[in-house]
């Protein structure tokens, strides 16, 4: 798909009244210059969701989400940017521009479209087969696994009969080409050149996008000696295993409402948990979560509960998923199941009530790991304590949030019976060693943004001229290391290109930065006297950072005994120069 021209998007946003759009979903009341309502993205009883009509943005003081009208549609409708543009254009009767597509783009789009259609046709045929006489045995198997007809229908379960090429002939008859069926992975070419159905004699589980379109299939063996037990669609232009979370199409609304997701491993775990009334569930399908899957989940929640078989805990895919989620800043809880049970077998034995109790008594993953490690070492011996710390320090090093890491350090010190200073120092080392191992999300908390940055950002939205003038006097290095640095830097660059507007700024920033801007801009006033003061303060901060760096280098040289020498002289001269610059700015 081609991109919409920026001019079109800018015009569209001018025409689309953000209050009108949001009022389709949220009832808003005018209070002062803003509109207020109950936030649709988190449950609340008193309104902390604000919309600024003139500046075209919304912000929630409760959960921190914010952005422009397109961001609102993306989040609320759970769609991508291009679809949000289309939806908004439709809402205001604006014609979409002719998209300039290269022939190749056009061909790709057409192929993907056909792939979706062929999957839809195949899914319908598999369902038909399950309902037919030939499917009787598999229907019984499904029933014996405790999956009701309603759940089977919700999951779209089907049956691939034993025939060599029944699906192939059906789909060819429907007008799909053999090349397309091969591309979709629904048929396979054997070494001898014959072409047969990929799924034969299998229970079929459709795998969907979160919008509900079928993009692949999982096929489970129906005979005990049939190999492999699970056979999956290959990767295709519409399906990538590492980017798909099984079941999200059915569970995304429940996840958002209940504010957490239950993560299970297999299709049948999913079916049981879903059927037991816990509809906010997704399955990783046996492998550890990928960063892309975690990002997908983040659109709906940042809290996950895993059900564990204690034998499998601390190792394998489930443990890797936990670590990935913790490293990505998720709150992760573990609901421990009896040894040998998975959610599928457990719910069939103890029912939804039993499972609800396990969920209720779930413990934070880090606590769980601590308890487990503590139980497996003899903490009365020095050796045991050292081993225990050795196990836990790498875990601590991967916790992205400093406050959370601190709490973990306290608990760790308590268990190992050492002072927390020792543990903290060791954790700092572990953090340094681990840096770069995981993708670390930098979420500047509000407190880290200086008052001067806040002032400039507020003014950028409400009185841009002053702020832009002050920013024009700053250099790139002045923005380095500031929590709001990327925002100010981008505003300055947009202005240099004569392309600055608050809307253009919001559109080009990352989600995290957008939230920072909308949070600051939603405050009633700037809390600063003028933009030039703010600019001077940022300039001074930059020179202070430089002075500190020079001082560190001087200290280092003195420590190694290089008290004389050119290098030191040069540093002292530079330090003096920097101090003068700082004083000139006070
Ligand atoms: Zn909110």
XYZ file of C-alpha atoms in Angstrom, residues 24-574:
551
model
C -18.749 9.031 18.757
C -17.176 6.903 21.488
C -17.002 8.947 24.670
C -19.456 11.410 26.096
C -17.617 14.683 26.606
C -18.446 17.769 28.634
C -17.011 21.193 28.033
C -15.077 22.517 31.001
C -13.208 25.732 30.368
C -11.129 25.508 27.228
C -11.180 21.708 27.213
C -13.603 18.833 26.943
C -13.615 16.159 29.606
C -14.926 12.617 29.797
C -14.348 9.124 31.140
C -11.280 7.574 29.561
C -12.137 4.763 27.135
C -8.689 3.220 27.583
C -8.820 2.524 31.284
C -11.701 2.022 33.703
C -12.413 5.115 35.765
C -15.231 6.785 37.668
C -14.077 10.391 37.623
C -13.103 11.863 34.274
C -9.399 12.388 33.679
C -9.638 12.206 29.898
C -9.273 15.592 28.199
C -9.713 16.757 24.657
C -8.335 20.025 23.379
C -10.372 20.954 20.318
C -8.282 23.892 19.109
C -4.982 22.098 19.273
C -6.433 18.815 18.101
C -5.194 16.410 20.752
C -6.446 14.287 23.638
C -4.753 13.188 26.821
C -5.662 11.019 29.788
C -4.137 11.967 33.137
C -5.127 8.575 34.497
C -3.356 6.180 32.152
C -1.148 8.569 30.202
C -2.392 7.880 26.672
C -2.550 10.805 24.352
C -2.226 11.895 20.765
C -4.050 13.382 17.847
C -7.340 12.332 16.296
C -5.699 9.616 14.187
C -3.938 8.171 17.207
C -7.290 8.047 18.977
C -8.817 6.014 16.152
C -5.778 3.731 15.969
C -6.028 2.959 19.670
C -9.775 2.767 19.955
C -10.464 0.810 16.786
C -7.255 -1.167 17.138
C -6.270 -0.419 13.564
C -3.134 0.821 11.839
C -2.363 4.365 10.761
C -3.490 3.934 7.139
C -6.833 2.487 8.218
C -7.307 5.313 10.703
C -6.777 7.817 7.882
C -9.352 5.999 5.744
C -11.865 5.832 8.573
C -11.480 9.512 9.364
C -11.830 10.489 5.705
C -14.986 8.411 5.493
C -16.419 9.974 8.655
C -16.062 13.476 7.190
C -16.859 12.569 3.594
C -13.399 13.420 2.307
C -12.347 11.584 -0.846
C -9.112 9.628 -0.539
C -6.382 10.709 -2.922
C -5.490 8.368 -5.765
C -2.738 6.283 -4.306
C 0.361 6.152 -6.372
C 1.384 2.547 -6.381
C 4.228 0.979 -8.209
C 3.345 -2.089 -10.262
C 5.165 -4.201 -7.724
C 3.234 -2.738 -4.786
C 0.060 -3.285 -6.710
C 0.945 -6.909 -7.388
C 1.854 -7.491 -3.717
C -1.393 -5.999 -2.496
C -3.361 -8.102 -4.974
C -1.519 -11.254 -3.927
C -2.144 -10.654 -0.247
C -5.786 -10.047 -0.980
C -6.038 -13.352 -2.833
C -4.152 -15.162 -0.068
C -6.709 -13.926 2.454
C -9.538 -15.102 0.209
C -8.070 -18.545 -0.301
C -7.630 -18.959 3.457
C -11.214 -17.917 4.016
C -12.413 -20.448 1.434
C -10.251 -23.209 2.915
C -11.461 -22.471 6.452
C -15.080 -22.723 5.302
C -14.388 -26.039 3.600
C -12.592 -27.467 6.672
C -15.595 -26.489 8.826
C -17.933 -28.196 6.383
C -15.858 -31.378 6.525
C -16.000 -31.384 10.320
C -19.794 -31.105 10.215
C -20.089 -33.918 7.613
C -20.268 -37.680 8.234
C -16.540 -37.961 7.577
C -15.915 -35.619 10.489
C -17.871 -37.659 13.067
C -14.793 -39.229 14.628
C -12.999 -35.907 15.029
C -16.152 -34.304 16.441
C -16.086 -37.009 19.106
C -12.413 -36.326 19.796
C -13.162 -32.648 20.284
C -16.023 -33.513 22.596
C -13.835 -35.932 24.549
C -11.369 -33.121 25.121
C -14.170 -31.228 26.798
C -14.560 -28.611 24.078
C -18.200 -27.620 23.572
C -19.844 -27.084 20.194
C -20.080 -23.371 20.928
C -16.342 -23.120 21.651
C -15.528 -25.246 18.611
C -17.579 -22.851 16.492
C -15.993 -19.758 18.084
C -12.536 -21.119 17.278
C -13.705 -22.091 13.781
C -12.391 -25.656 14.177
C -12.445 -27.835 11.079
C -11.367 -31.169 9.701
C -9.020 -32.077 6.850
C -10.061 -35.502 5.579
C -7.656 -38.298 4.631
C -8.049 -37.647 0.906
C -4.858 -36.729 -0.977
C -6.175 -33.674 -2.747
C -9.806 -32.950 -1.884
C -9.039 -29.393 -0.744
C -6.923 -28.776 -3.829
C -9.690 -29.795 -6.241
C -12.290 -27.783 -4.328
C -10.237 -24.616 -4.385
C -9.201 -25.066 -8.034
C -12.893 -25.393 -8.858
C -13.531 -22.158 -6.993
C -11.112 -20.470 -9.372
C -7.921 -20.247 -7.323
C -4.752 -21.102 -9.214
C -2.484 -23.981 -8.233
C 0.379 -21.477 -7.883
C -1.694 -19.544 -5.350
C -2.463 -22.696 -3.341
C 1.254 -23.485 -3.234
C 2.030 -19.915 -2.194
C -0.551 -20.221 0.604
C 1.040 -23.469 1.767
C -2.275 -25.303 1.503
C -0.767 -27.818 -0.912
C 2.768 -29.147 -1.174
C 4.746 -30.416 -4.122
C 6.399 -33.756 -3.528
C 9.813 -34.728 -4.906
C 8.162 -36.790 -7.632
C 6.264 -33.712 -8.812
C 2.822 -34.703 -7.555
C 0.929 -32.049 -5.648
C -1.067 -32.992 -2.529
C -2.953 -31.274 0.274
C -0.679 -30.225 3.142
C -3.253 -31.062 5.797
C -4.584 -34.608 5.580
C -6.416 -36.428 8.343
C -6.073 -33.562 10.789
C -8.117 -31.477 13.145
C -7.790 -27.959 11.765
C -7.322 -24.880 13.939
C -7.524 -21.606 11.997
C -4.995 -18.951 12.997
C -6.278 -15.407 12.623
C -5.087 -11.854 12.584
C -6.432 -9.788 15.445
C -8.972 -8.395 12.977
C -10.343 -11.920 12.520
C -9.083 -12.773 9.012
C -7.762 -16.322 8.764
C -4.087 -16.228 7.756
C -2.828 -19.751 8.523
C -3.825 -23.122 9.938
C -2.614 -25.441 12.649
C -3.350 -29.115 12.061
C -3.433 -31.651 14.898
C -2.987 -35.360 14.257
C -6.150 -37.418 14.762
C -4.453 -40.830 14.917
C -2.213 -41.710 17.857
C 0.764 -42.734 15.695
C 0.429 -39.924 13.162
C 3.522 -37.724 12.808
C 4.082 -34.898 13.423
C 1.536 -34.285 16.138
C 1.145 -30.680 15.033
C 1.629 -29.436 11.514
C 1.466 -25.718 10.754
C 1.116 -23.513 7.714
C 4.473 -22.223 6.489
C 5.371 -18.539 6.618
C 3.652 -16.678 3.794
C 3.336 -13.022 2.777
C 0.358 -12.785 5.146
C 1.560 -15.015 7.990
C 4.577 -14.817 10.224
C 4.550 -17.089 13.257
C 6.641 -14.760 15.362
C 4.247 -11.875 14.802
C 1.016 -13.683 15.526
C -0.546 -14.326 18.899
C -3.087 -17.110 18.722
C -6.571 -16.096 19.828
C -6.092 -12.330 20.015
C -8.962 -11.908 17.539
C -11.306 -13.459 20.110
C -9.806 -12.014 23.245
C -8.642 -8.466 22.562
C -11.721 -6.747 23.945
C -11.804 -8.861 27.094
C -8.093 -8.201 27.641
C -8.613 -4.488 27.390
C -11.632 -4.541 29.693
C -10.102 -6.747 32.364
C -6.703 -5.082 32.036
C -4.717 -8.282 31.862
C -4.068 -11.157 29.507
C -3.758 -14.815 30.419
C -0.931 -16.368 28.435
C -1.066 -20.113 27.762
C 0.943 -22.385 25.505
C -1.308 -24.526 23.345
C -4.522 -24.386 21.349
C -6.368 -26.629 23.783
C -5.188 -24.624 26.781
C -6.646 -21.633 24.993
C -9.920 -23.453 24.274
C -10.403 -24.512 27.906
C -9.491 -21.176 29.455
C -11.696 -19.344 26.960
C -14.580 -21.741 27.474
C -14.275 -21.468 31.257
C -15.196 -17.802 30.940
C -11.733 -16.213 31.007
C -11.930 -14.691 27.590
C -8.868 -12.501 27.838
C -6.476 -15.267 26.847
C -3.825 -15.726 24.167
C -1.587 -18.660 23.281
C 2.069 -18.503 22.338
C 1.820 -21.927 20.660
C 4.725 -23.629 22.315
C 7.524 -21.175 21.632
C 8.806 -18.289 23.729
C 7.216 -14.926 22.976
C 9.019 -12.791 20.436
C 9.504 -9.025 20.897
C 6.958 -8.473 18.107
C 4.350 -10.536 19.931
C 5.032 -8.586 23.102
C 4.526 -5.325 21.213
C 1.241 -6.644 19.883
C 0.069 -7.463 23.373
C 1.098 -4.051 24.622
C -1.629 -2.483 22.489
C -4.149 -4.060 24.833
C -2.494 -4.456 28.227
C 0.770 -4.409 30.129
C -0.189 -7.094 32.598
C 0.077 -10.827 31.929
C -0.711 -13.913 33.989
C 0.858 -17.237 33.028
C -0.327 -20.595 34.272
C 2.626 -22.769 35.075
C 3.253 -26.405 35.513
C 5.839 -26.167 38.331
C 8.053 -28.746 36.583
C 8.275 -26.579 33.505
C 8.764 -23.313 35.395
C 12.129 -21.642 35.473
C 13.060 -23.218 32.172
C 11.677 -23.625 28.701
C 9.463 -21.391 26.640
C 7.225 -20.170 29.472
C 10.172 -18.921 31.513
C 11.718 -17.232 28.480
C 8.398 -15.514 27.790
C 8.266 -14.287 31.403
C 11.758 -12.851 31.163
C 10.976 -11.144 27.894
C 7.799 -9.631 29.345
C 9.557 -8.424 32.501
C 12.359 -6.918 30.433
C 9.737 -5.120 28.352
C 8.260 -3.605 31.497
C 5.177 -5.816 31.819
C 3.762 -6.781 35.187
C 3.930 -10.579 35.073
C 2.169 -12.910 37.461
C 2.390 -16.683 37.709
C -0.503 -18.956 38.621
C 1.138 -22.201 39.628
C -0.744 -25.368 38.712
C -0.294 -28.799 40.297
C 2.670 -30.770 38.940
C 1.933 -32.285 35.534
C -1.086 -30.108 34.825
C -1.530 -27.528 32.115
C -4.561 -25.206 31.956
C -6.322 -27.701 29.651
C -6.082 -30.707 31.990
C -6.480 -28.598 35.123
C -9.739 -26.927 34.076
C -11.174 -30.230 32.905
C -10.505 -31.655 36.389
C -11.271 -28.676 38.626
C -13.558 -26.507 36.540
C -13.549 -22.778 36.070
C -13.940 -22.150 39.808
C -10.704 -23.972 40.549
C -8.909 -22.060 37.822
C -10.307 -18.748 39.063
C -8.799 -19.488 42.480
C -5.401 -20.186 40.944
C -5.559 -16.905 39.054
C -6.578 -15.076 42.194
C -3.605 -16.488 44.079
C -1.151 -15.797 41.308
C 2.105 -14.232 42.492
C 4.416 -11.758 40.782
C 6.876 -13.694 38.637
C 9.921 -12.200 40.333
C 8.653 -13.186 43.776
C 7.954 -16.611 42.462
C 11.482 -16.970 41.079
C 12.966 -15.794 44.381
C 10.950 -18.296 46.381
C 11.819 -21.088 44.010
C 15.539 -20.311 44.001
C 15.544 -19.870 47.784
C 13.918 -23.263 48.190
C 16.481 -24.995 45.993
C 19.567 -23.689 47.836
C 20.646 -24.146 51.431
C 20.608 -20.543 52.611
C 22.165 -21.530 55.933
C 25.495 -22.150 54.251
C 27.717 -19.463 52.742
C 28.088 -21.568 49.642
C 24.317 -21.883 49.206
C 23.823 -18.160 49.624
C 26.496 -17.372 47.048
C 24.860 -19.755 44.567
C 21.445 -18.295 45.294
C 22.733 -14.771 44.635
C 24.499 -16.033 41.523
C 21.178 -17.332 40.191
C 19.203 -14.215 40.992
C 21.569 -11.369 40.050
C 21.226 -11.865 36.287
C 17.447 -11.842 36.758
C 17.685 -8.587 38.682
C 19.915 -7.114 36.001
C 17.197 -7.548 33.417
C 14.515 -5.648 35.316
C 14.143 -2.441 33.322
C 12.467 -0.329 35.954
C 14.791 1.086 38.630
C 12.180 1.206 41.382
C 11.174 -2.384 40.686
C 14.822 -3.416 40.687
C 15.268 -1.763 44.067
C 12.383 -3.654 45.584
C 13.794 -6.856 44.165
C 17.176 -6.020 45.692
C 15.574 -5.598 49.117
C 13.850 -8.962 48.907
C 16.984 -10.620 47.605
C 19.132 -9.184 50.420
C 16.578 -10.270 52.980
C 16.485 -13.844 51.718
C 20.230 -14.145 51.305
C 20.800 -12.433 54.646
C 23.326 -9.960 53.310
C 23.158 -6.186 53.509
C 21.237 -4.565 50.704
C 24.226 -2.338 49.809
C 26.109 -5.421 48.703
C 23.182 -6.659 46.631
C 22.588 -3.278 45.035
C 26.241 -2.955 44.046
C 26.151 -6.431 42.494
C 22.919 -5.647 40.663
C 24.424 -2.494 39.219
C 27.202 -4.646 37.793
C 24.665 -7.095 36.419
C 22.726 -4.257 34.801
C 25.833 -2.981 33.043
C 26.667 -6.466 31.797
C 23.176 -7.045 30.532
C 22.755 -3.770 28.755
C 21.839 -4.342 25.172
C 20.717 -7.923 25.736
C 17.104 -6.930 25.690
C 15.383 -4.133 23.883
C 15.051 -1.533 26.557
C 12.203 0.881 26.293
C 13.075 4.320 27.408
C 10.016 5.776 28.976
C 10.991 9.072 30.506
C 8.902 9.551 33.572
C 7.367 12.918 34.052
C 9.719 13.798 36.859
C 12.788 13.518 34.662
C 11.673 16.292 32.370
C 13.093 19.600 33.583
C 10.850 22.574 34.163
C 12.512 24.394 31.268
C 11.757 21.532 28.865
C 8.179 21.389 30.096
C 7.821 25.113 29.558
C 9.144 24.941 25.991
C 6.987 21.932 25.135
C 3.853 23.562 26.555
C 4.571 26.707 24.557
C 5.212 24.676 21.384
C 1.565 23.672 21.455
C -0.016 26.869 22.763
C 2.282 29.737 21.680
C 4.683 28.149 19.224
C 6.318 31.345 17.959
C 8.053 32.105 21.284
C 9.172 28.574 21.828
C 10.489 28.136 18.291
C 12.470 31.359 18.552
C 14.098 30.115 21.735
C 14.805 26.715 20.190
C 16.414 28.319 17.128
C 19.174 29.582 19.430
C 20.017 26.067 20.636
C 22.410 23.532 19.108
C 21.897 19.813 18.664
C 24.191 19.008 21.608
C 22.005 21.112 23.873
C 19.240 18.546 23.415
C 21.408 15.539 24.149
C 20.538 13.546 27.240
C 17.322 15.466 27.935
C 14.135 13.490 28.530
C 12.290 15.871 26.209
C 15.293 16.335 23.932
C 13.927 14.433 20.945
C 10.744 16.495 21.029
C 12.513 19.843 21.122
C 15.066 18.781 18.544
C 12.355 17.659 16.114
C 10.363 20.864 16.648
C 13.474 22.878 15.835
C 14.143 20.865 12.659
C 10.529 21.106 11.486
C 10.684 24.847 12.000
C 13.907 25.131 10.009
C 12.098 23.414 7.142
C 9.115 25.734 7.604
C 6.988 22.699 8.394
C 6.244 23.169 12.078
C 2.762 22.873 13.482
C 1.744 21.176 16.737
C -0.068 18.565 14.638
C 2.964 17.891 12.428
C 5.068 17.466 15.552
C 2.690 14.994 17.207
C 2.495 12.983 14.042
C 6.211 12.411 13.747
C 7.034 11.584 17.350
C 7.155 8.122 18.894
C 4.202 7.070 21.062
C 6.130 7.667 24.253
C 7.075 11.180 23.216
C 3.542 11.935 22.026
C 2.246 11.042 25.473
C 4.808 13.324 27.033
C 3.721 16.214 24.798
C -0.002 15.735 25.340
C 0.496 15.356 29.084
C 2.413 18.620 29.298
C 0.170 20.484 26.853
C -2.952 19.464 28.763
C -1.881 21.481 31.772
C -3.704 24.778 32.133
C -0.621 26.948 31.967
C 3.067 26.870 31.153
C 4.397 27.553 34.690
C 7.354 29.431 33.198
C 7.895 33.105 32.586
C 9.267 33.026 29.119
C 10.655 30.778 26.452
C 14.048 32.486 26.266
C 14.676 31.818 29.943
C 13.956 28.163 29.294
C 16.328 28.110 26.335
C 19.074 29.677 28.443
C 18.545 27.075 31.164
C 18.905 24.212 28.677
C 22.057 25.818 27.294
C 23.419 26.078 30.824
C 22.547 22.455 31.568
C 24.486 21.419 28.504
C 27.586 23.313 29.675
C 27.158 21.841 33.131
C 27.122 18.369 31.626
C 30.297 19.285 29.790
C 31.922 20.636 32.940
C 31.094 17.416 34.767
C 32.611 15.362 31.967
C 35.811 17.422 32.003
C 35.994 17.136 35.772
C 35.637 13.351 35.574
C 38.533 13.230 33.133
C 40.664 15.477 35.375
C 39.890 13.261 38.381
C 40.856 10.213 36.400
C 44.204 11.699 35.327
C 44.957 12.741 38.903
C 44.120 9.288 40.135
C 46.659 7.700 37.811
C 49.218 10.269 38.968
C 49.385 12.405 35.825
C 49.394 15.656 37.789
C 51.490 17.537 35.264
C 51.408 17.271 31.554
C 49.783 18.891 28.565
C 46.585 16.894 28.723
C 45.774 18.084 32.211
C 46.617 21.696 31.351
C 44.374 21.545 28.341
C 41.526 20.163 30.435
C 41.933 22.875 33.037
C 41.794 25.546 30.332
C 38.665 23.980 28.875
